[in-house]
PDB file of N, CA and C in Angstrom:
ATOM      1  N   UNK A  26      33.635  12.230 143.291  1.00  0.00           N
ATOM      2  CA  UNK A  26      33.678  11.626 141.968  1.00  0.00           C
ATOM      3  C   UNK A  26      32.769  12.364 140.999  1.00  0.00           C
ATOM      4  N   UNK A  27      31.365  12.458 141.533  1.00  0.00           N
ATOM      5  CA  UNK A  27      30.868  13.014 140.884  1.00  0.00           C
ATOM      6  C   UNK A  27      30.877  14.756 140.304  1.00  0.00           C
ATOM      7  N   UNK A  28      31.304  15.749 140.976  1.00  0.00           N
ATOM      8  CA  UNK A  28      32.393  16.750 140.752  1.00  0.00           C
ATOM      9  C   UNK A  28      33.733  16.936 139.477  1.00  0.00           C
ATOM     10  N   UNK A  29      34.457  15.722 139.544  1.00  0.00           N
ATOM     11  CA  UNK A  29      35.424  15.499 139.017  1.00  0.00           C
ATOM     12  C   UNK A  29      34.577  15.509 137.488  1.00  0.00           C
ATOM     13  N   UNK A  30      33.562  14.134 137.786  1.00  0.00           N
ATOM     14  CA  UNK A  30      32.742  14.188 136.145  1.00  0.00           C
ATOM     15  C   UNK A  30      32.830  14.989 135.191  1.00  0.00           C
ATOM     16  N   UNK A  31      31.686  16.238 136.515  1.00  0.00           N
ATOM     17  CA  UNK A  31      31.177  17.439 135.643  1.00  0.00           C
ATOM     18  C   UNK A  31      32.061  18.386 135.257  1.00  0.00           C
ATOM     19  N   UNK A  32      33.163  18.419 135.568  1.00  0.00           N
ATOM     20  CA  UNK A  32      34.478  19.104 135.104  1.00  0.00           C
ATOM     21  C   UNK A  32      34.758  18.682 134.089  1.00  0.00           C
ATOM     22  N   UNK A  33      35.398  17.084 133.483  1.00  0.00           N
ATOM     23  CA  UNK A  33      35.799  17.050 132.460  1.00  0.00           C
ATOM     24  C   UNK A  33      34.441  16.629 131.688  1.00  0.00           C
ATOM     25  N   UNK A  34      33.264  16.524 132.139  1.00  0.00           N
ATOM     26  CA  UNK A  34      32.413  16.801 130.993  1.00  0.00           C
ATOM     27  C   UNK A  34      32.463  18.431 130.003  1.00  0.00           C
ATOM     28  N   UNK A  35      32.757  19.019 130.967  1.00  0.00           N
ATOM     29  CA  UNK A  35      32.735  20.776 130.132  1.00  0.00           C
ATOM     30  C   UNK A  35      33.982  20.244 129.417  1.00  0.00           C
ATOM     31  N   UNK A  36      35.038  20.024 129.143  1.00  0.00           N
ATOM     32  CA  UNK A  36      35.749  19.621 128.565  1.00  0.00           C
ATOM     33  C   UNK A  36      35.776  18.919 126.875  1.00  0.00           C
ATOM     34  N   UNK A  37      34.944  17.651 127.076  1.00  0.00           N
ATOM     35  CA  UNK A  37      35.022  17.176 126.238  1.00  0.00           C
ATOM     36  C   UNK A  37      33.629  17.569 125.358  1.00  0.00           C
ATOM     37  N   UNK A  38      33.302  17.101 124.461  1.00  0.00           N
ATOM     38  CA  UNK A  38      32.235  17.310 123.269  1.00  0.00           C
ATOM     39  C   UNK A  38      31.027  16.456 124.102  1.00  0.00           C
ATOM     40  N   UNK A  39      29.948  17.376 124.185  1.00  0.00           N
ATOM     41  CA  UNK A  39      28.696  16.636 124.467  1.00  0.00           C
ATOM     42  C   UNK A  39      28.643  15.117 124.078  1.00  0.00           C
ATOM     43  N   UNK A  40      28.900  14.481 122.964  1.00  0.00           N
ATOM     44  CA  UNK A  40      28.386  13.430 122.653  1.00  0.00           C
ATOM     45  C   UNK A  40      29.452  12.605 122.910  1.00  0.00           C
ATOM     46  N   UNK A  41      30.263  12.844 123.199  1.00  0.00           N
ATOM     47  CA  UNK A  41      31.539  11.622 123.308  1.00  0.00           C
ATOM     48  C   UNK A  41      31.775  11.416 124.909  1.00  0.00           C
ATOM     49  N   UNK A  42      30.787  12.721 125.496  1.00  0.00           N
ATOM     50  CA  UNK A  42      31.286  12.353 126.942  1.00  0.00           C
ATOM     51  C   UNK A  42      30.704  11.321 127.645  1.00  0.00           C
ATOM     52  N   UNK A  43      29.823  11.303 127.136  1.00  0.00           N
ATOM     53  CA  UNK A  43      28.970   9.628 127.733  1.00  0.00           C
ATOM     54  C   UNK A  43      29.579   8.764 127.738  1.00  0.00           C
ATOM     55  N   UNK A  44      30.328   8.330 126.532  1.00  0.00           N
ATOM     56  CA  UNK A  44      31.104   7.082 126.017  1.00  0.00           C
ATOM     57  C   UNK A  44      32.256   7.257 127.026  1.00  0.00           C
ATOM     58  N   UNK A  45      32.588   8.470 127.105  1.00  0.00           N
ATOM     59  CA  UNK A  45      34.007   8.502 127.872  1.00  0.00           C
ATOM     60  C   UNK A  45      34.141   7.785 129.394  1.00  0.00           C
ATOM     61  N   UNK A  46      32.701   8.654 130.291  1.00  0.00           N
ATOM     62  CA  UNK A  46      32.491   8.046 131.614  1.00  0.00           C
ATOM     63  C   UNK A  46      32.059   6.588 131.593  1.00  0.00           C
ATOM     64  N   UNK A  47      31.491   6.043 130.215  1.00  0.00           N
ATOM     65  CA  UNK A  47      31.239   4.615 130.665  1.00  0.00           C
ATOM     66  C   UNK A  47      32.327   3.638 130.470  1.00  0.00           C
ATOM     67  N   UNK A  48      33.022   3.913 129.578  1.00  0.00           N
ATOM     68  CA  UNK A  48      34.058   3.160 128.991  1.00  0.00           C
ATOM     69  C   UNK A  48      35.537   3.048 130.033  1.00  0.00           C
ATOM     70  N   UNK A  49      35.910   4.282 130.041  1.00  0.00           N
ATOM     71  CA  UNK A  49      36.623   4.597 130.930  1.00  0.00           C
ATOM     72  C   UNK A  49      36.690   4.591 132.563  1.00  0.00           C
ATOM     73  N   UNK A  50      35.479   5.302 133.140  1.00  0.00           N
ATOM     74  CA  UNK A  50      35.128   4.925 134.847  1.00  0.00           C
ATOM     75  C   UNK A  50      34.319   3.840 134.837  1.00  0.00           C
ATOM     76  N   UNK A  51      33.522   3.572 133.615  1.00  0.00           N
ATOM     77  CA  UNK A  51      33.073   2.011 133.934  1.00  0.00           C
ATOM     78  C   UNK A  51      31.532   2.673 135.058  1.00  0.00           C
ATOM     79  N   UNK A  52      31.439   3.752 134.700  1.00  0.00           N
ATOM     80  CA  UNK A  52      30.143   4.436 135.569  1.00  0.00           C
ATOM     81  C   UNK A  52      28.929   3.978 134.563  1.00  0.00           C
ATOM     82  N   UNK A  53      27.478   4.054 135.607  1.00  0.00           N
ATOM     83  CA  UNK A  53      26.777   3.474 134.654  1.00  0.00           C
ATOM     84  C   UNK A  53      25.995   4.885 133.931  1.00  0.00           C
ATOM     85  N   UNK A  54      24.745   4.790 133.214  1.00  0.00           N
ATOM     86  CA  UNK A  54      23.991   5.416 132.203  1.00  0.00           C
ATOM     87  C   UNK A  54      23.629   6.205 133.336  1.00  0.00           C
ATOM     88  N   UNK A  55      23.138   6.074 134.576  1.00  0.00           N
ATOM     89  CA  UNK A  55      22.026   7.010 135.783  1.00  0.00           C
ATOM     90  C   UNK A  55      23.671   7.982 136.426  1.00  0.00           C
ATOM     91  N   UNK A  56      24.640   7.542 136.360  1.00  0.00           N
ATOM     92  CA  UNK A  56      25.731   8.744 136.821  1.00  0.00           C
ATOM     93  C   UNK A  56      25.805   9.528 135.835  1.00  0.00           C
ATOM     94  N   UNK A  57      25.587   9.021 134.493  1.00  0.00           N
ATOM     95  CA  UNK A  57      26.046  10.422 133.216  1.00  0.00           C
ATOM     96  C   UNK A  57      24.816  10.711 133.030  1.00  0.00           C
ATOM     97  N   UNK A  58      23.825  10.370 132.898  1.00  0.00           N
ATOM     98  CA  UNK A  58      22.363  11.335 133.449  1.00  0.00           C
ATOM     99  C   UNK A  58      22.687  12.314 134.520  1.00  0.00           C
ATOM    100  N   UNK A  59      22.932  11.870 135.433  1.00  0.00           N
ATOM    101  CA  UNK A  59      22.856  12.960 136.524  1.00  0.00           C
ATOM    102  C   UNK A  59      24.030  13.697 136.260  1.00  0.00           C
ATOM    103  N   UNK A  60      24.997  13.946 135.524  1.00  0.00           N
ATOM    104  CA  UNK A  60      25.991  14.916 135.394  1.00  0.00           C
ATOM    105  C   UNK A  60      25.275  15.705 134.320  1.00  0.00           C
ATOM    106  N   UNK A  61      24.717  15.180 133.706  1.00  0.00           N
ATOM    107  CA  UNK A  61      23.768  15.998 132.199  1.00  0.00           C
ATOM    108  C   UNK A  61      22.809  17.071 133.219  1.00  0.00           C
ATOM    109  N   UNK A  62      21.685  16.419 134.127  1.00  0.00           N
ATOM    110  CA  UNK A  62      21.401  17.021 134.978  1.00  0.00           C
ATOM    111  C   UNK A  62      21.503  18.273 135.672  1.00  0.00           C
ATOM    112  N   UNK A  63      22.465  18.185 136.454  1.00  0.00           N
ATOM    113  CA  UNK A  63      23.577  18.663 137.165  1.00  0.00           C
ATOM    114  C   UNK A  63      23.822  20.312 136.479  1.00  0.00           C
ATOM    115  N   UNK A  64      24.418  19.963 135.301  1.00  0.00           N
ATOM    116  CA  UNK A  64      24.966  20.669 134.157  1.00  0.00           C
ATOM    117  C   UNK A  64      23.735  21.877 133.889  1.00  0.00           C
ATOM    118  N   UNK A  65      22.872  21.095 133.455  1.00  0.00           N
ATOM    119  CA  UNK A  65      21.648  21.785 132.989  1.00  0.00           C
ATOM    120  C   UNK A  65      20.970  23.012 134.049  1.00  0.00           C
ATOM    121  N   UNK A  66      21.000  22.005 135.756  1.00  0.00           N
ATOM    122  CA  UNK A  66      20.610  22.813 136.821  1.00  0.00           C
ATOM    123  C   UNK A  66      21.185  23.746 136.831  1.00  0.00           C
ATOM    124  N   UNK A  67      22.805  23.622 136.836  1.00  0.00           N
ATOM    125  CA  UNK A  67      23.867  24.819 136.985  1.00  0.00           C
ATOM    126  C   UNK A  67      23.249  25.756 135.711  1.00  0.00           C
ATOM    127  N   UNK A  68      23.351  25.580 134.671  1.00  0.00           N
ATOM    128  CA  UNK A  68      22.372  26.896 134.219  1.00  0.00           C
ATOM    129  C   UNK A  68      21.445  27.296 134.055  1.00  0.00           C
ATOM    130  N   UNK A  69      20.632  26.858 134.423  1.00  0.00           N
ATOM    131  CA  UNK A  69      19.434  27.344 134.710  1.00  0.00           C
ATOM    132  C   UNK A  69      19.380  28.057 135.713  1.00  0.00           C
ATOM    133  N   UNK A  70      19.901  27.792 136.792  1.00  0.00           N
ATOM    134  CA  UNK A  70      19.955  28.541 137.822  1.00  0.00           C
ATOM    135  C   UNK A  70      21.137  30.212 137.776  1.00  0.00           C
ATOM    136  N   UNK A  71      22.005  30.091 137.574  1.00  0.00           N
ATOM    137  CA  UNK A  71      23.040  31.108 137.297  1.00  0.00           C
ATOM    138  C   UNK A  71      22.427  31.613 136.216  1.00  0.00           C
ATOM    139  N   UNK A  72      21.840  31.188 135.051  1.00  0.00           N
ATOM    140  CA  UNK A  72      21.126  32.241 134.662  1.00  0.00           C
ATOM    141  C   UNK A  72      19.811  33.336 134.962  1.00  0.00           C
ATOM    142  N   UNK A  73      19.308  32.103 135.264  1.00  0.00           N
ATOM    143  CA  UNK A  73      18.307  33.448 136.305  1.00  0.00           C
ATOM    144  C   UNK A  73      19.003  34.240 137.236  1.00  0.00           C
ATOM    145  N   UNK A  74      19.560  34.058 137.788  1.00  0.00           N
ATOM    146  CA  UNK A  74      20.657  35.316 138.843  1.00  0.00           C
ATOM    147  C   UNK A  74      21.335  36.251 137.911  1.00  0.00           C
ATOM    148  N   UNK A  75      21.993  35.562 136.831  1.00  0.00           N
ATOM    149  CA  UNK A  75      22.708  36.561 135.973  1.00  0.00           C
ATOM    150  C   UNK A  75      21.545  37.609 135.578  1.00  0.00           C
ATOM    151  N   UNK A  76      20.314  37.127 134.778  1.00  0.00           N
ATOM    152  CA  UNK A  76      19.017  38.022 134.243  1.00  0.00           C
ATOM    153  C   UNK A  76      18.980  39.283 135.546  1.00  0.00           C
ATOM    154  N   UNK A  77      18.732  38.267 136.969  1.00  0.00           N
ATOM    155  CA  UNK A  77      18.370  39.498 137.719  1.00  0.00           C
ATOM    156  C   UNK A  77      19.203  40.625 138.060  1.00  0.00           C
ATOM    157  N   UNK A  78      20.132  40.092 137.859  1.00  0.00           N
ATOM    158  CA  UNK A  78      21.577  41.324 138.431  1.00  0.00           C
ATOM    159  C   UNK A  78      21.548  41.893 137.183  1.00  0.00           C
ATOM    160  N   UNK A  79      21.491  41.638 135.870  1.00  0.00           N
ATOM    161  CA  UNK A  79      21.562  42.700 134.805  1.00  0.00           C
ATOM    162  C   UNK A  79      20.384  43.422 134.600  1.00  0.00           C
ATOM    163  N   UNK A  80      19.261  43.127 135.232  1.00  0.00           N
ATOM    164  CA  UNK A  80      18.095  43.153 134.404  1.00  0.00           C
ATOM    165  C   UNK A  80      17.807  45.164 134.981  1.00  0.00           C
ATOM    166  N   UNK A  81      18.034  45.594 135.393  1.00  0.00           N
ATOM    167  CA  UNK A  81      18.206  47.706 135.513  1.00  0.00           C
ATOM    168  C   UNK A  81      19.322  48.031 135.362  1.00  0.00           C
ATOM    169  N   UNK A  82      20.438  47.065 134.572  1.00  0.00           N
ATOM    170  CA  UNK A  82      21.480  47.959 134.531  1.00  0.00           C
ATOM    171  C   UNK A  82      22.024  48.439 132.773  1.00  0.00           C
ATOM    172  N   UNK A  83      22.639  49.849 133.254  1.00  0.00           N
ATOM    173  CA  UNK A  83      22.868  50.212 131.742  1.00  0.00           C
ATOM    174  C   UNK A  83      24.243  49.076 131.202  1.00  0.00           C
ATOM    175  N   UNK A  84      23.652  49.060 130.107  1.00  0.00           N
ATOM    176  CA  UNK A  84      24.516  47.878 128.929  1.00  0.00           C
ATOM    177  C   UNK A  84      26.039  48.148 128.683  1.00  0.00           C
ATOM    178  N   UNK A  85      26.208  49.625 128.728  1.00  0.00           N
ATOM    179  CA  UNK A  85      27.704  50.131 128.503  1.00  0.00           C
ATOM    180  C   UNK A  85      28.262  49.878 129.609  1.00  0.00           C
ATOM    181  N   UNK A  86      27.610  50.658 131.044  1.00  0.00           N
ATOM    182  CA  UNK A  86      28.439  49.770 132.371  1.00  0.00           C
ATOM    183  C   UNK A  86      28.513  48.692 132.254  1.00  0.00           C
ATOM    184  N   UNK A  87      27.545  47.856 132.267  1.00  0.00           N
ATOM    185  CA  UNK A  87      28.213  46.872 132.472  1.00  0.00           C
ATOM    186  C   UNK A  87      28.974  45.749 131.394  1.00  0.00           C
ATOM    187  N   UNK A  88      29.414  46.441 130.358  1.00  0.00           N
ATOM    188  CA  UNK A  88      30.104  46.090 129.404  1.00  0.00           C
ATOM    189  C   UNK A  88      31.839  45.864 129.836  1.00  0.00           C
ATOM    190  N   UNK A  89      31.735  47.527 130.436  1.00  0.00           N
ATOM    191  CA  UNK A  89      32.608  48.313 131.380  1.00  0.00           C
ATOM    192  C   UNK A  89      32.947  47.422 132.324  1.00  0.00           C
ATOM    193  N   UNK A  90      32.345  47.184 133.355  1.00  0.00           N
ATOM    194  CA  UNK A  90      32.587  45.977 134.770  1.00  0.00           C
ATOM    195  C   UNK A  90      33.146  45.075 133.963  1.00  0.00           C
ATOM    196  N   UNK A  91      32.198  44.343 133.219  1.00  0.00           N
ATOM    197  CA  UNK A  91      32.927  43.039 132.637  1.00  0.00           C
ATOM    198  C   UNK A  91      34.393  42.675 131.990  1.00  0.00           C
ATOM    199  N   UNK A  92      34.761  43.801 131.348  1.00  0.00           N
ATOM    200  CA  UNK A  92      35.921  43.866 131.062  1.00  0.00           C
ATOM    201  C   UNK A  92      37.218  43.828 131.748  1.00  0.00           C
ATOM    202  N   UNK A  93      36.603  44.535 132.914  1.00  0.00           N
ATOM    203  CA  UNK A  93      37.622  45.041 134.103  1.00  0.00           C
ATOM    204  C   UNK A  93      38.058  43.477 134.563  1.00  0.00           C
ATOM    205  N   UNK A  94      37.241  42.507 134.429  1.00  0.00           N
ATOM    206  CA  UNK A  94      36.845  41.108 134.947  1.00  0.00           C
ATOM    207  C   UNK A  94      37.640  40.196 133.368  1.00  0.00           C
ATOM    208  N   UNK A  95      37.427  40.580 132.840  1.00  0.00           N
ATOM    209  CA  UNK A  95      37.816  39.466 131.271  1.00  0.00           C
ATOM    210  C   UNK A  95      39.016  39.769 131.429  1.00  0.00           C
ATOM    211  N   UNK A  96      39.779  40.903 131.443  1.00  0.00           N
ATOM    212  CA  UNK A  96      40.565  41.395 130.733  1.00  0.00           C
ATOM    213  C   UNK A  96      41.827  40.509 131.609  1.00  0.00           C
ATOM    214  N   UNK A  97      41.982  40.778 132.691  1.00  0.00           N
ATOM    215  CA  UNK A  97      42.762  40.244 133.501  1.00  0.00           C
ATOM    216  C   UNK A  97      42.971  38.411 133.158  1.00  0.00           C
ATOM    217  N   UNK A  98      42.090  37.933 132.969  1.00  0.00           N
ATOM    218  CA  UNK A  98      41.890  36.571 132.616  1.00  0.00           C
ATOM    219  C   UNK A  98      42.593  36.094 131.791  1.00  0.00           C
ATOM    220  N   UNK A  99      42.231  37.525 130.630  1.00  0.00           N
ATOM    221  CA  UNK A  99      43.143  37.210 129.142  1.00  0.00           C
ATOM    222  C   UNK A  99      44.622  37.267 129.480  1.00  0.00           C
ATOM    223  N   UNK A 100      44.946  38.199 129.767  1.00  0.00           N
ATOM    224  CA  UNK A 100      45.979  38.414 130.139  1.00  0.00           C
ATOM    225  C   UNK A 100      46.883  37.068 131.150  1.00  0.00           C
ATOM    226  N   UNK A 101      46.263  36.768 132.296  1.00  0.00           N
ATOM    227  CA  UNK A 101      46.542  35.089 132.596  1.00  0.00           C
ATOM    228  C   UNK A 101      46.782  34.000 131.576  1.00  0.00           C
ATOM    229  N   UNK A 102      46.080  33.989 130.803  1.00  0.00           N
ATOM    230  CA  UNK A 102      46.266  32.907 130.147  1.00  0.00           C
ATOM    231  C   UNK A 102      47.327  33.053 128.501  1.00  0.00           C
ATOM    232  N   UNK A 103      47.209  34.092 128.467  1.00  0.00           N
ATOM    233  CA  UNK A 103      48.442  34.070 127.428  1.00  0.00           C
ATOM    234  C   UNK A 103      49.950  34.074 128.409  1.00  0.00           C
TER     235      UNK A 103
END
């Protein structure tokens, strides 16, 4: 359940998602805390990993990699 949350929390607008899980799942204030949580941990953490994996590499490579990675995506979704 709690999984499901944090999915359509990225979804909807920060401020309406509260209203959404209470109104709707009828979940209380300490489950949409902990998806806020949750949320926050997830970047905090992936960003420090992201910092360290970029942090000696040249900017054009990996401009380069990334693309190789976006591009395909774009292409999916149109």
């Amino acid at each position: 359940m709690i999984l499901g949350l944090l999915l359509v929390s990225r979804m909807i607008p920060q401020s309406s998602f509260s209203l959404y899980i209470i109104d709707i799942y009828k979940e209380s204030h300490l489950t949409t805390g902990f998806c806020y949580g949750l949320q926050a941990l997830g970047l905090v953490v992936s960003a420090t990993c992201w910092a360290r994996y970029f942090e000696n590499k040249n900017i054009f490579e990996s401009m380069k990699n990334l693309s190789f990675i976006a591009l395909p995506i774009l292409a999916l979704k149109r």
